[in-house]
Amino acid sequence: MRYRQMFAPFAAFALVAAATACGPGPAEKAQSGGEVKLQMVESLTNPTRTALLKKLIADFEAKNSGVKVQLISPPTNSADQKIQQMLQSGKGVDVLEVRDTTVGPFSTNKWIYDMAPDLKGWDGLGALTENALKVTQQGGKSYMVPYGFYGLSLFYRKDLVQQAGFSGPPKSWSEMVEQAKKINDPAKNRYGYSFRGGLGGAGNAITVISGYVIDEINKDNAFKLTNGKTIFSSPKAVEALNLYLDLFKSASPPSSVSWGYPEMVQGFTSGTTGFLLQDPEVIATVKESKTIKEDQWGTAPLPVGPTGKAAQPLANAGWGVAQGSTHKKEAVELVKFLTSGDAAMTFSKENSLVPILKSAADDPYFKDGPWASYVAMNSSPDTYVVVTQPRGVPWSTEWGNKADADVQKLITGKAQPAEILKSWDEYWTKKWAGN
Amino acid sequence: MALTETDRPVRQTPPRRPVTRRRQFTGRTALTLFLFMLPAIAFVGMFTYYPLANGISMAFRNYNLNDLSDTSWVGLKNFSTLLHDEMFRGTVKNSLIWVAGSLIPQFLIGFTMALWLRRKFRFRGAYQALVFFPWAVSGFLIGILFRWMFNGEFGVVNDLLMKTHLISTPVPWLADAKYAMVAVIVANVWYGVTFFAIMILAALQSVPEELYEASAIDGAGKVRTLFSITIPSIRTTLALTVLLRVIWIFNSPELIFGMTGGGPANETHIVTSYMIQVTQEGDYGRASAMGVMVVFVLMLFAIFYLLSIRPRKAMR
């Protein structure tokens, strides 16, 4: 019995230790001799996209004999962490998907390779749009070449807008609130706006704020004003957030506090909501809806702020090469292949991305229908000012979690707009000061 | 009337081999035995204790994946940051609500189910399989399923409640902190009932039928039989199942992650789901500090729990 008592703490520890999961290990693959074998990892994985990537890779392999590419497709939710572990181990990955949110930490830790010298003289650079070129040459380094942009536009219900007595979709945020309120009718389970209160909710709040402070915004760091302070310190930001709160309270479903991407899209495609602010990839999803027909909906440019302008924060993702790769030359070739010519065009079309190539402006696919608003936005850069948000900073995930939770505090009445903005202002001021 | 030893049928035990001499346990045999055990020890050491030790060491270092240029030792800084973190304190409170709120209904419903399933009836096997089914589904998936079921506008829960006129306006389940906690606990109860049912049913089947026969002869009613025969007979299983469940429920953030992501406004985060969030943010130091605290607290709990449920005899 005494022995048993003596062992009790150890047994308890072992039990607890076994029940508490332990850390994962990096995945490594050996390289075969003779031919070059490239390992490629994607992040924003989905089955259709993976199939398309495999097709493009096959084209690449056909053109580059002796190079074989193996595509690894981890589940989207944990993909970036998986990539991080692979990079940390320094092996097992040559080409990887780099996002605007991961390029910062990956390059800080010297996990990804600066392709700038390899891209010098590449004719693909000249074919890129101004926005795409900017991303490729951030700070004089080329850690990634983007494959496309995700930009917001307004999806709206033509029939509901008309029934509410308006001739067209809202142009500004104040018109948006006005129209959404008219459409809102909870008794019929109909709401004005597909509000994003859950995961990623802060992004939309900041879109509204940016539209209000646009005249003083620092385009290269869209969380800063030209005077060096944060955009959250501006009195106009309070105005913007008050309007956004009003949009939630008087024209959005009460349960949208917890709505993330799938719910807000479902809200629109099921006919429950009248307006939806989303990326172009949703065009395909809305087209598949059985509840709303093709003539019932359309897209419009992003609503503008009080001075008639909107900030267009183009999110992006692209391909990069791992610092630990032993086949950098071939890896860079693959990146070049995927971001130029037909491969690049096919990729942006089939993934509903804002294209990276200048030639897309003449493509009928992008010129008509739901895509027209994106093209229209890109052709009026004075109204829809392209800005770069500091998405690549090492603390971007921490910020995302904090800001999303704060938006929920705001709309559940636990905090006031001014309080939230003060904490955001302090957060960024402190981070930029290096603390 | 109490049962005595003589009421039980006499069991034949095989005669033990007489022990003539204690086997010599020389250094050589010890070494041989050790060599045989070495692969197992190395495996467990490498895949369980090495990562564990590494994880513990991170708790005392400035280990942030976003910037690995300085991973120096910082003593108890990570722990003190956490203790001053209002959100962490909130997650501790939520963890207690989450564990108690999930465990008690799971236990009661699981026990009742096991008692029902013990009786013989037609299609018992099929019914058992159906009852045990949730245990085979991933927690994250269950979280996503329940997230849609509890959706305020398109969810089946509100639909049913409205159609049965129990509510007149839809309840924003996952949008309101107090409902959200209820919703995640309901999902977890559904998920975990099965484990209790399996464990308790297995234990029930090992209770000798004669005990029930004897108690029936003695005129014991259902309640008396439950408290005097059934529960005392399966006491050890009950105690261990409860202990295991406390540890598992405490350590199971996947359902919360799938369902609410800790929201609204972090109100449904428990310690371990918060730990995952911090890990995603790259601060492995702080996340490890949380992990170490969780292991420590659960270990203390396990020790006190095991000591408190020791059979009386052993204390004499």
Tab-separated table of N, CA, C and O in Angstrom, chain B residues 67-172:
chain	number	residue	atom	x	y	z
B	67	ASP	N	9.306	36.227	-33.714
B	67	ASP	CA	10.651	36.780	-33.647
B	67	ASP	C	11.510	35.865	-32.775
B	67	ASP	O	11.463	35.919	-31.557
B	68	LEU	N	12.269	35.022	-33.439
B	68	LEU	CA	13.044	34.040	-32.684
B	68	LEU	C	14.476	34.505	-32.443
B	68	LEU	O	15.339	33.715	-32.072
B	69	SER	N	14.724	35.811	-32.646
B	69	SER	CA	16.103	36.278	-32.487
B	69	SER	C	16.514	36.316	-31.023
B	69	SER	O	17.691	36.269	-30.704
B	70	ASP	N	15.541	36.403	-30.126
B	70	ASP	CA	15.894	36.428	-28.707
B	70	ASP	C	14.979	35.464	-27.958
B	70	ASP	O	13.821	35.761	-27.707
B	71	THR	N	15.501	34.278	-27.615
B	71	THR	CA	14.678	33.314	-26.877
B	71	THR	C	15.289	33.068	-25.502
B	71	THR	O	15.389	31.946	-25.043
B	72	SER	N	15.698	34.159	-24.867
B	72	SER	CA	16.392	34.027	-23.583
B	72	SER	C	15.436	33.624	-22.459
B	72	SER	O	14.225	33.714	-22.595
B	73	TRP	N	16.044	33.210	-21.341
B	73	TRP	CA	15.256	32.813	-20.170
B	73	TRP	C	14.681	34.069	-19.518
B	73	TRP	O	15.391	35.061	-19.363
B	74	VAL	N	13.414	33.997	-19.161
B	74	VAL	CA	12.809	35.171	-18.535
B	74	VAL	C	12.196	34.830	-17.180
B	74	VAL	O	11.425	35.602	-16.627
B	75	GLY	N	12.565	33.687	-16.635
B	75	GLY	CA	12.056	33.301	-15.319
B	75	GLY	C	10.549	33.132	-15.328
B	75	GLY	O	9.999	32.467	-16.196
B	76	LEU	N	9.899	33.784	-14.372
B	76	LEU	CA	8.457	33.585	-14.227
B	76	LEU	C	7.638	34.664	-14.929
B	76	LEU	O	6.456	34.821	-14.665
B	77	LYS	N	8.286	35.402	-15.838
B	77	LYS	CA	7.601	36.535	-16.461
B	77	LYS	C	6.312	36.111	-17.180
B	77	LYS	O	5.276	36.760	-17.036
B	78	ASN	N	6.393	34.995	-17.923
B	78	ASN	CA	5.200	34.544	-18.651
B	78	ASN	C	4.044	34.262	-17.697
B	78	ASN	O	2.889	34.548	-17.994
B	79	PHE	N	4.394	33.684	-16.531
B	79	PHE	CA	3.348	33.351	-15.562
B	79	PHE	C	2.750	34.616	-14.965
B	79	PHE	O	1.543	34.733	-14.810
B	80	SER	N	3.631	35.580	-14.646
B	80	SER	CA	3.103	36.792	-14.024
B	80	SER	C	2.269	37.588	-15.025
B	80	SER	O	1.251	38.162	-14.669
B	81	THR	N	2.687	37.573	-16.320
B	81	THR	CA	1.867	38.255	-17.335
B	81	THR	C	0.466	37.653	-17.347
B	81	THR	O	-0.532	38.359	-17.403
B	82	LEU	N	0.423	36.318	-17.287
B	82	LEU	CA	-0.873	35.650	-17.341
B	82	LEU	C	-1.733	35.983	-16.137
B	82	LEU	O	-2.919	36.253	-16.266
B	83	LEU	N	-1.100	35.978	-14.952
B	83	LEU	CA	-1.892	36.227	-13.753
B	83	LEU	C	-2.430	37.653	-13.730
B	83	LEU	O	-3.432	37.938	-13.089
B	84	HIS	N	-1.759	38.551	-14.461
B	84	HIS	CA	-2.276	39.918	-14.526
B	84	HIS	C	-3.193	40.125	-15.729
B	84	HIS	O	-3.702	41.215	-15.939
B	85	ASP	N	-3.373	39.070	-16.523
B	85	ASP	CA	-4.182	39.167	-17.735
B	85	ASP	C	-5.643	38.907	-17.364
B	85	ASP	O	-6.016	37.810	-16.950
B	86	GLU	N	-6.443	39.958	-17.525
B	86	GLU	CA	-7.851	39.865	-17.134
B	86	GLU	C	-8.551	38.741	-17.903
B	86	GLU	O	-9.366	38.018	-17.374
B	87	MET	N	-8.175	38.632	-19.176
B	87	MET	CA	-8.831	37.636	-19.999
B	87	MET	C	-8.520	36.218	-19.506
B	87	MET	O	-9.384	35.349	-19.485
B	88	PHE	N	-7.270	36.016	-19.083
B	88	PHE	CA	-6.891	34.690	-18.583
B	88	PHE	C	-7.732	34.336	-17.355
B	88	PHE	O	-8.235	33.230	-17.229
B	89	ARG	N	-7.894	35.341	-16.473
B	89	ARG	CA	-8.696	35.071	-15.272
B	89	ARG	C	-10.131	34.722	-15.662
B	89	ARG	O	-10.756	33.855	-15.052
B	90	GLY	N	-10.631	35.400	-16.683
B	90	GLY	CA	-11.980	35.087	-17.164
B	90	GLY	C	-12.064	33.666	-17.686
B	90	GLY	O	-13.046	32.959	-17.444
B	91	THR	N	-11.004	33.230	-18.377
B	91	THR	CA	-11.046	31.876	-18.946
B	91	THR	C	-11.001	30.826	-17.845
B	91	THR	O	-11.543	29.738	-18.012
B	92	VAL	N	-10.352	31.165	-16.710
B	92	VAL	CA	-10.315	30.209	-15.598
B	92	VAL	C	-11.738	30.004	-15.077
B	92	VAL	O	-12.200	28.868	-14.888
B	93	LYS	N	-12.446	31.120	-14.910
B	93	LYS	CA	-13.838	31.046	-14.441
B	93	LYS	C	-14.676	30.238	-15.451
B	93	LYS	O	-15.428	29.341	-15.065
B	94	ASN	N	-14.501	30.556	-16.728
B	94	ASN	CA	-15.262	29.843	-17.759
B	94	ASN	C	-14.951	28.354	-17.757
B	94	ASN	O	-15.834	27.536	-17.987
B	95	SER	N	-13.676	28.016	-17.508
B	95	SER	CA	-13.293	26.601	-17.500
B	95	SER	C	-14.057	25.855	-16.415
B	95	SER	O	-14.504	24.729	-16.626
B	96	LEU	N	-14.186	26.512	-15.237
B	96	LEU	CA	-14.889	25.846	-14.147
B	96	LEU	C	-16.360	25.633	-14.519
B	96	LEU	O	-16.906	24.543	-14.319
B	97	ILE	N	-16.978	26.672	-15.105
B	97	ILE	CA	-18.383	26.542	-15.520
B	97	ILE	C	-18.512	25.438	-16.571
B	97	ILE	O	-19.404	24.597	-16.521
B	98	TRP	N	-17.573	25.453	-17.512
B	98	TRP	CA	-17.559	24.497	-18.627
B	98	TRP	C	-17.436	23.066	-18.104
B	98	TRP	O	-18.179	22.172	-18.510
B	99	VAL	N	-16.506	22.850	-17.143
B	99	VAL	CA	-16.291	21.490	-16.632
B	99	VAL	C	-17.500	21.042	-15.817
B	99	VAL	O	-18.079	19.980	-16.079
B	100	ALA	N	-17.930	21.889	-14.853
B	100	ALA	CA	-19.053	21.487	-13.999
B	100	ALA	C	-20.326	21.356	-14.833
B	100	ALA	O	-21.052	20.361	-14.729
B	101	GLY	N	-20.581	22.323	-15.678
B	101	GLY	CA	-21.802	22.329	-16.488
B	101	GLY	C	-21.870	21.154	-17.431
B	101	GLY	O	-22.952	20.662	-17.758
B	102	SER	N	-20.719	20.689	-17.909
B	102	SER	CA	-20.722	19.552	-18.839
B	102	SER	C	-20.740	18.231	-18.079
B	102	SER	O	-21.450	17.305	-18.442
B	103	LEU	N	-19.927	18.178	-17.008
B	103	LEU	CA	-19.715	16.896	-16.326
B	103	LEU	C	-20.990	16.373	-15.663
B	103	LEU	O	-21.349	15.211	-15.838
B	104	ILE	N	-21.672	17.245	-14.904
B	104	ILE	CA	-22.811	16.771	-14.117
B	104	ILE	C	-23.917	16.197	-15.021
B	104	ILE	O	-24.316	15.042	-14.836
B	105	PRO	N	-24.387	16.942	-16.030
B	105	PRO	CA	-25.410	16.326	-16.905
B	105	PRO	C	-24.897	15.091	-17.640
B	105	PRO	O	-25.623	14.109	-17.783
B	106	GLN	N	-23.629	15.129	-18.059
B	106	GLN	CA	-23.067	13.965	-18.762
B	106	GLN	C	-23.148	12.738	-17.862
B	106	GLN	O	-23.540	11.656	-18.289
B	107	PHE	N	-22.776	12.947	-16.600
B	107	PHE	CA	-22.760	11.836	-15.653
B	107	PHE	C	-24.169	11.295	-15.441
B	107	PHE	O	-24.410	10.097	-15.568
B	108	LEU	N	-25.103	12.210	-15.143
B	108	LEU	CA	-26.461	11.766	-14.827
B	108	LEU	C	-27.114	11.089	-16.032
B	108	LEU	O	-27.674	9.994	-15.911
B	109	ILE	N	-27.006	11.720	-17.201
B	109	ILE	CA	-27.648	11.139	-18.381
B	109	ILE	C	-26.955	9.841	-18.783
B	109	ILE	O	-27.601	8.840	-19.100
B	110	GLY	N	-25.616	9.849	-18.721
B	110	GLY	CA	-24.846	8.655	-19.088
B	110	GLY	C	-25.192	7.476	-18.192
B	110	GLY	O	-25.363	6.347	-18.658
B	111	PHE	N	-25.298	7.762	-16.905
B	111	PHE	CA	-25.632	6.724	-15.933
B	111	PHE	C	-27.015	6.147	-16.245
B	111	PHE	O	-27.203	4.924	-16.317
B	112	THR	N	-27.975	7.051	-16.452
B	112	THR	CA	-29.338	6.600	-16.749
B	112	THR	C	-29.363	5.740	-18.010
B	112	THR	O	-30.002	4.680	-18.039
B	113	MET	N	-28.641	6.196	-19.036
B	113	MET	CA	-28.606	5.434	-20.286
B	113	MET	C	-28.028	4.053	-20.058
B	113	MET	O	-28.544	3.056	-20.568
B	114	ALA	N	-26.944	3.998	-19.276
B	114	ALA	CA	-26.295	2.715	-19.017
B	114	ALA	C	-27.262	1.784	-18.301
B	114	ALA	O	-27.336	0.591	-18.605
B	115	LEU	N	-28.030	2.331	-17.341
B	115	LEU	CA	-28.985	1.490	-16.617
B	115	LEU	C	-30.039	0.931	-17.567
B	115	LEU	O	-30.415	-0.234	-17.473
B	116	TRP	N	-30.485	1.764	-18.492
B	116	TRP	CA	-31.478	1.299	-19.463
B	116	TRP	C	-30.893	0.235	-20.386
B	116	TRP	O	-31.516	-0.767	-20.659
B	117	LEU	N	-29.678	0.510	-20.841
B	117	LEU	CA	-29.076	-0.395	-21.822
B	117	LEU	C	-28.687	-1.730	-21.210
B	117	LEU	O	-28.401	-2.684	-21.915
B	118	ARG	N	-28.643	-1.781	-19.885
B	118	ARG	CA	-28.254	-3.012	-19.227
B	118	ARG	C	-29.358	-4.068	-19.381
B	118	ARG	O	-29.080	-5.250	-19.477
B	119	ARG	N	-30.605	-3.578	-19.377
B	119	ARG	CA	-31.724	-4.513	-19.546
B	119	ARG	C	-31.680	-5.105	-20.944
B	119	ARG	O	-31.215	-4.460	-21.878
B	120	LYS	N	-32.242	-6.297	-21.044
B	120	LYS	CA	-32.270	-6.920	-22.363
B	120	LYS	C	-33.550	-6.519	-23.073
B	120	LYS	O	-34.628	-6.573	-22.498
B	121	PHE	N	-33.456	-6.029	-24.282
B	121	PHE	CA	-34.651	-5.771	-25.088
B	121	PHE	C	-34.294	-5.953	-26.550
B	121	PHE	O	-33.118	-6.089	-26.897
B	122	ARG	N	-35.299	-5.951	-27.385
B	122	ARG	CA	-35.056	-6.206	-28.816
B	122	ARG	C	-34.208	-5.100	-29.410
B	122	ARG	O	-34.350	-3.936	-29.051
B	123	PHE	N	-33.350	-5.448	-30.322
B	123	PHE	CA	-32.454	-4.502	-31.014
B	123	PHE	C	-31.531	-3.763	-30.048
B	123	PHE	O	-31.158	-2.626	-30.281
B	124	ARG	N	-31.227	-4.381	-28.906
B	124	ARG	CA	-30.367	-3.701	-27.951
B	124	ARG	C	-29.029	-3.345	-28.572
B	124	ARG	O	-28.506	-2.259	-28.385
B	125	GLY	N	-28.486	-4.291	-29.364
B	125	GLY	CA	-27.176	-4.063	-29.988
B	125	GLY	C	-27.198	-2.847	-30.889
B	125	GLY	O	-26.344	-1.966	-30.800
B	126	ALA	N	-28.237	-2.754	-31.732
B	126	ALA	CA	-28.342	-1.626	-32.660
B	126	ALA	C	-28.495	-0.320	-31.882
B	126	ALA	O	-27.875	0.697	-32.206
B	127	TYR	N	-29.300	-0.393	-30.834
B	127	TYR	CA	-29.546	0.808	-30.045
B	127	TYR	C	-28.255	1.284	-29.364
B	127	TYR	O	-27.935	2.464	-29.356
B	128	GLN	N	-27.507	0.301	-28.849
B	128	GLN	CA	-26.223	0.645	-28.215
B	128	GLN	C	-25.310	1.339	-29.201
B	128	GLN	O	-24.691	2.359	-28.892
B	129	ALA	N	-25.252	0.792	-30.413
B	129	ALA	CA	-24.376	1.372	-31.436
B	129	ALA	C	-24.773	2.819	-31.705
B	129	ALA	O	-23.927	3.706	-31.822
B	130	LEU	N	-26.081	3.068	-31.755
B	130	LEU	CA	-26.560	4.433	-32.010
B	130	LEU	C	-26.163	5.371	-30.872
B	130	LEU	O	-25.738	6.499	-31.101
B	131	VAL	N	-26.312	4.868	-29.642
B	131	VAL	CA	-25.981	5.698	-28.482
B	131	VAL	C	-24.488	6.032	-28.472
B	131	VAL	O	-24.085	7.141	-28.144
B	132	PHE	N	-23.679	5.069	-28.864
B	132	PHE	CA	-22.233	5.272	-28.776
B	132	PHE	C	-21.675	6.058	-29.952
B	132	PHE	O	-20.526	6.449	-29.961
B	133	PHE	N	-22.500	6.296	-30.935
B	133	PHE	CA	-22.034	6.935	-32.165
B	133	PHE	C	-21.318	8.287	-31.972
B	133	PHE	O	-20.245	8.501	-32.528
B	134	PRO	N	-21.871	9.213	-31.174
B	134	PRO	CA	-21.227	10.540	-31.085
B	134	PRO	C	-19.757	10.461	-30.710
B	134	PRO	O	-18.953	11.293	-31.125
B	135	TRP	N	-19.401	9.451	-29.923
B	135	TRP	CA	-18.020	9.354	-29.449
B	135	TRP	C	-17.044	9.189	-30.613
B	135	TRP	O	-15.865	9.480	-30.509
B	136	ALA	N	-17.555	8.693	-31.733
B	136	ALA	CA	-16.672	8.421	-32.864
B	136	ALA	C	-16.485	9.639	-33.762
B	136	ALA	O	-15.716	9.609	-34.705
B	137	VAL	N	-17.215	10.727	-33.470
B	137	VAL	CA	-17.136	11.899	-34.345
B	137	VAL	C	-16.134	12.906	-33.783
B	137	VAL	O	-15.996	13.026	-32.569
B	138	SER	N	-15.449	13.624	-34.668
B	138	SER	CA	-14.447	14.580	-34.196
B	138	SER	C	-15.115	15.765	-33.504
B	138	SER	O	-16.176	16.239	-33.921
B	139	GLY	N	-14.492	16.221	-32.435
B	139	GLY	CA	-15.058	17.314	-31.648
B	139	GLY	C	-15.209	18.591	-32.447
B	139	GLY	O	-16.182	19.325	-32.303
B	140	PHE	N	-14.254	18.844	-33.322
B	140	PHE	CA	-14.283	20.063	-34.121
B	140	PHE	C	-15.483	20.041	-35.068
B	140	PHE	O	-16.196	21.023	-35.225
B	141	LEU	N	-15.704	18.847	-35.637
B	141	LEU	CA	-16.838	18.683	-36.556
B	141	LEU	C	-18.152	18.898	-35.815
B	141	LEU	O	-19.059	19.583	-36.304
B	142	ILE	N	-18.222	18.335	-34.610
B	142	ILE	CA	-19.434	18.513	-33.809
B	142	ILE	C	-19.643	19.995	-33.528
B	142	ILE	O	-20.761	20.514	-33.597
B	143	GLY	N	-18.539	20.691	-33.260
B	143	GLY	CA	-18.625	22.135	-33.034
B	143	GLY	C	-19.245	22.839	-34.223
B	143	GLY	O	-20.136	23.673	-34.077
B	144	ILE	N	-18.793	22.492	-35.426
B	144	ILE	CA	-19.313	23.160	-36.623
B	144	ILE	C	-20.792	22.811	-36.843
B	144	ILE	O	-21.606	23.674	-37.166
B	145	LEU	N	-21.136	21.531	-36.613
B	145	LEU	CA	-22.541	21.128	-36.771
B	145	LEU	C	-23.445	21.910	-35.822
B	145	LEU	O	-24.474	22.454	-36.224
B	146	PHE	N	-23.014	21.988	-34.564
B	146	PHE	CA	-23.841	22.686	-33.579
B	146	PHE	C	-23.858	24.187	-33.838
B	146	PHE	O	-24.812	24.868	-33.489
B	147	ARG	N	-22.785	24.701	-34.445
B	147	ARG	CA	-22.748	26.128	-34.757
B	147	ARG	C	-23.886	26.481	-35.714
B	147	ARG	O	-24.545	27.501	-35.566
B	148	TRP	N	-24.118	25.592	-36.690
B	148	TRP	CA	-25.227	25.836	-37.618
B	148	TRP	C	-26.562	25.557	-36.960
B	148	TRP	O	-27.543	26.256	-37.204
B	149	MET	N	-26.614	24.525	-36.111
B	149	MET	CA	-27.884	24.213	-35.452
B	149	MET	C	-28.337	25.352	-34.534
B	149	MET	O	-29.522	25.638	-34.412
B	150	PHE	N	-27.370	25.992	-33.887
B	150	PHE	CA	-27.707	27.080	-32.969
B	150	PHE	C	-27.721	28.449	-33.659
B	150	PHE	O	-27.848	29.467	-32.991
B	151	ASN	N	-27.561	28.462	-34.974
B	151	ASN	CA	-27.604	29.746	-35.673
B	151	ASN	C	-28.968	30.409	-35.463
B	151	ASN	O	-30.003	29.757	-35.549
B	152	GLY	N	-28.932	31.705	-35.148
B	152	GLY	CA	-30.171	32.418	-34.828
B	152	GLY	C	-31.184	32.443	-35.961
B	152	GLY	O	-32.388	32.292	-35.743
B	153	GLU	N	-30.730	32.621	-37.192
B	153	GLU	CA	-31.661	32.786	-38.308
B	153	GLU	C	-31.961	31.487	-39.048
B	153	GLU	O	-33.086	31.235	-39.430
B	154	PHE	N	-30.926	30.679	-39.294
B	154	PHE	CA	-31.163	29.470	-40.101
B	154	PHE	C	-31.086	28.190	-39.275
B	154	PHE	O	-31.117	27.107	-39.822
B	155	GLY	N	-30.948	28.312	-37.940
B	155	GLY	CA	-30.675	27.128	-37.126
B	155	GLY	C	-31.916	26.300	-36.838
B	155	GLY	O	-33.022	26.821	-36.694
B	156	VAL	N	-31.695	24.989	-36.715
B	156	VAL	CA	-32.811	24.068	-36.481
B	156	VAL	C	-33.335	24.206	-35.048
B	156	VAL	O	-34.514	24.009	-34.787
B	157	VAL	N	-32.466	24.594	-34.115
B	157	VAL	CA	-32.889	24.701	-32.713
B	157	VAL	C	-33.979	25.764	-32.578
B	157	VAL	O	-35.062	25.504	-32.035
B	158	ASN	N	-33.712	26.960	-33.104
B	158	ASN	CA	-34.712	28.024	-33.043
B	158	ASN	C	-35.969	27.634	-33.807
B	158	ASN	O	-37.079	27.927	-33.381
B	159	ASP	N	-35.786	26.973	-34.926
B	159	ASP	CA	-36.921	26.575	-35.747
B	159	ASP	C	-37.865	25.672	-34.950
B	159	ASP	O	-39.070	25.892	-34.911
B	160	LEU	N	-37.268	24.676	-34.281
B	160	LEU	CA	-38.088	23.753	-33.494
B	160	LEU	C	-38.770	24.472	-32.334
B	160	LEU	O	-39.953	24.270	-32.074
B	161	LEU	N	-38.001	25.332	-31.646
B	161	LEU	CA	-38.566	26.040	-30.502
B	161	LEU	C	-39.702	26.975	-30.927
B	161	LEU	O	-40.680	27.135	-30.210
B	162	MET	N	-39.556	27.568	-32.130
B	162	MET	CA	-40.601	28.475	-32.609
B	162	MET	C	-41.847	27.667	-33.006
B	162	MET	O	-42.965	28.062	-32.716
B	163	LYS	N	-41.624	26.550	-33.678
B	163	LYS	CA	-42.755	25.752	-34.147
B	163	LYS	C	-43.534	25.137	-32.992
B	163	LYS	O	-44.729	24.893	-33.107
B	164	THR	N	-42.828	24.862	-31.893
B	164	THR	CA	-43.538	24.300	-30.738
B	164	THR	C	-44.027	25.418	-29.812
B	164	THR	O	-44.473	25.154	-28.705
B	165	HIS	N	-43.887	26.669	-30.271
B	165	HIS	CA	-44.344	27.857	-29.535
B	165	HIS	C	-43.697	28.019	-28.158
B	165	HIS	O	-44.294	28.586	-27.250
B	166	LEU	N	-42.513	27.479	-27.996
B	166	LEU	CA	-41.804	27.673	-26.732
B	166	LEU	C	-41.162	29.056	-26.685
B	166	LEU	O	-40.952	29.610	-25.617
B	167	ILE	N	-40.822	29.592	-27.847
B	167	ILE	CA	-40.329	30.960	-27.933
B	167	ILE	C	-41.079	31.664	-29.059
B	167	ILE	O	-41.571	31.002	-29.978
B	168	SER	N	-41.160	32.995	-28.966
B	168	SER	CA	-41.890	33.699	-30.032
B	168	SER	C	-40.944	34.419	-30.989
B	168	SER	O	-41.245	34.599	-32.162
B	169	THR	N	-39.765	34.826	-30.472
B	169	THR	CA	-38.764	35.422	-31.366
B	169	THR	C	-37.500	34.571	-31.302
B	169	THR	O	-37.229	33.954	-30.274
B	170	PRO	N	-36.746	34.513	-32.390
B	170	PRO	CA	-35.546	33.666	-32.393
B	170	PRO	C	-34.548	34.093	-31.317
B	170	PRO	O	-34.369	35.289	-31.072
B	171	VAL	N	-33.924	33.114	-30.681
B	171	VAL	CA	-32.901	33.407	-29.672
B	171	VAL	C	-31.545	33.491	-30.380
B	171	VAL	O	-31.170	32.572	-31.091
B	172	PRO	N	-30.814	34.608	-30.206
B	172	PRO	CA	-29.484	34.678	-30.822
B	172	PRO	C	-28.477	33.879	-30.005
B	172	PRO	O	-27.652	34.430	-29.289
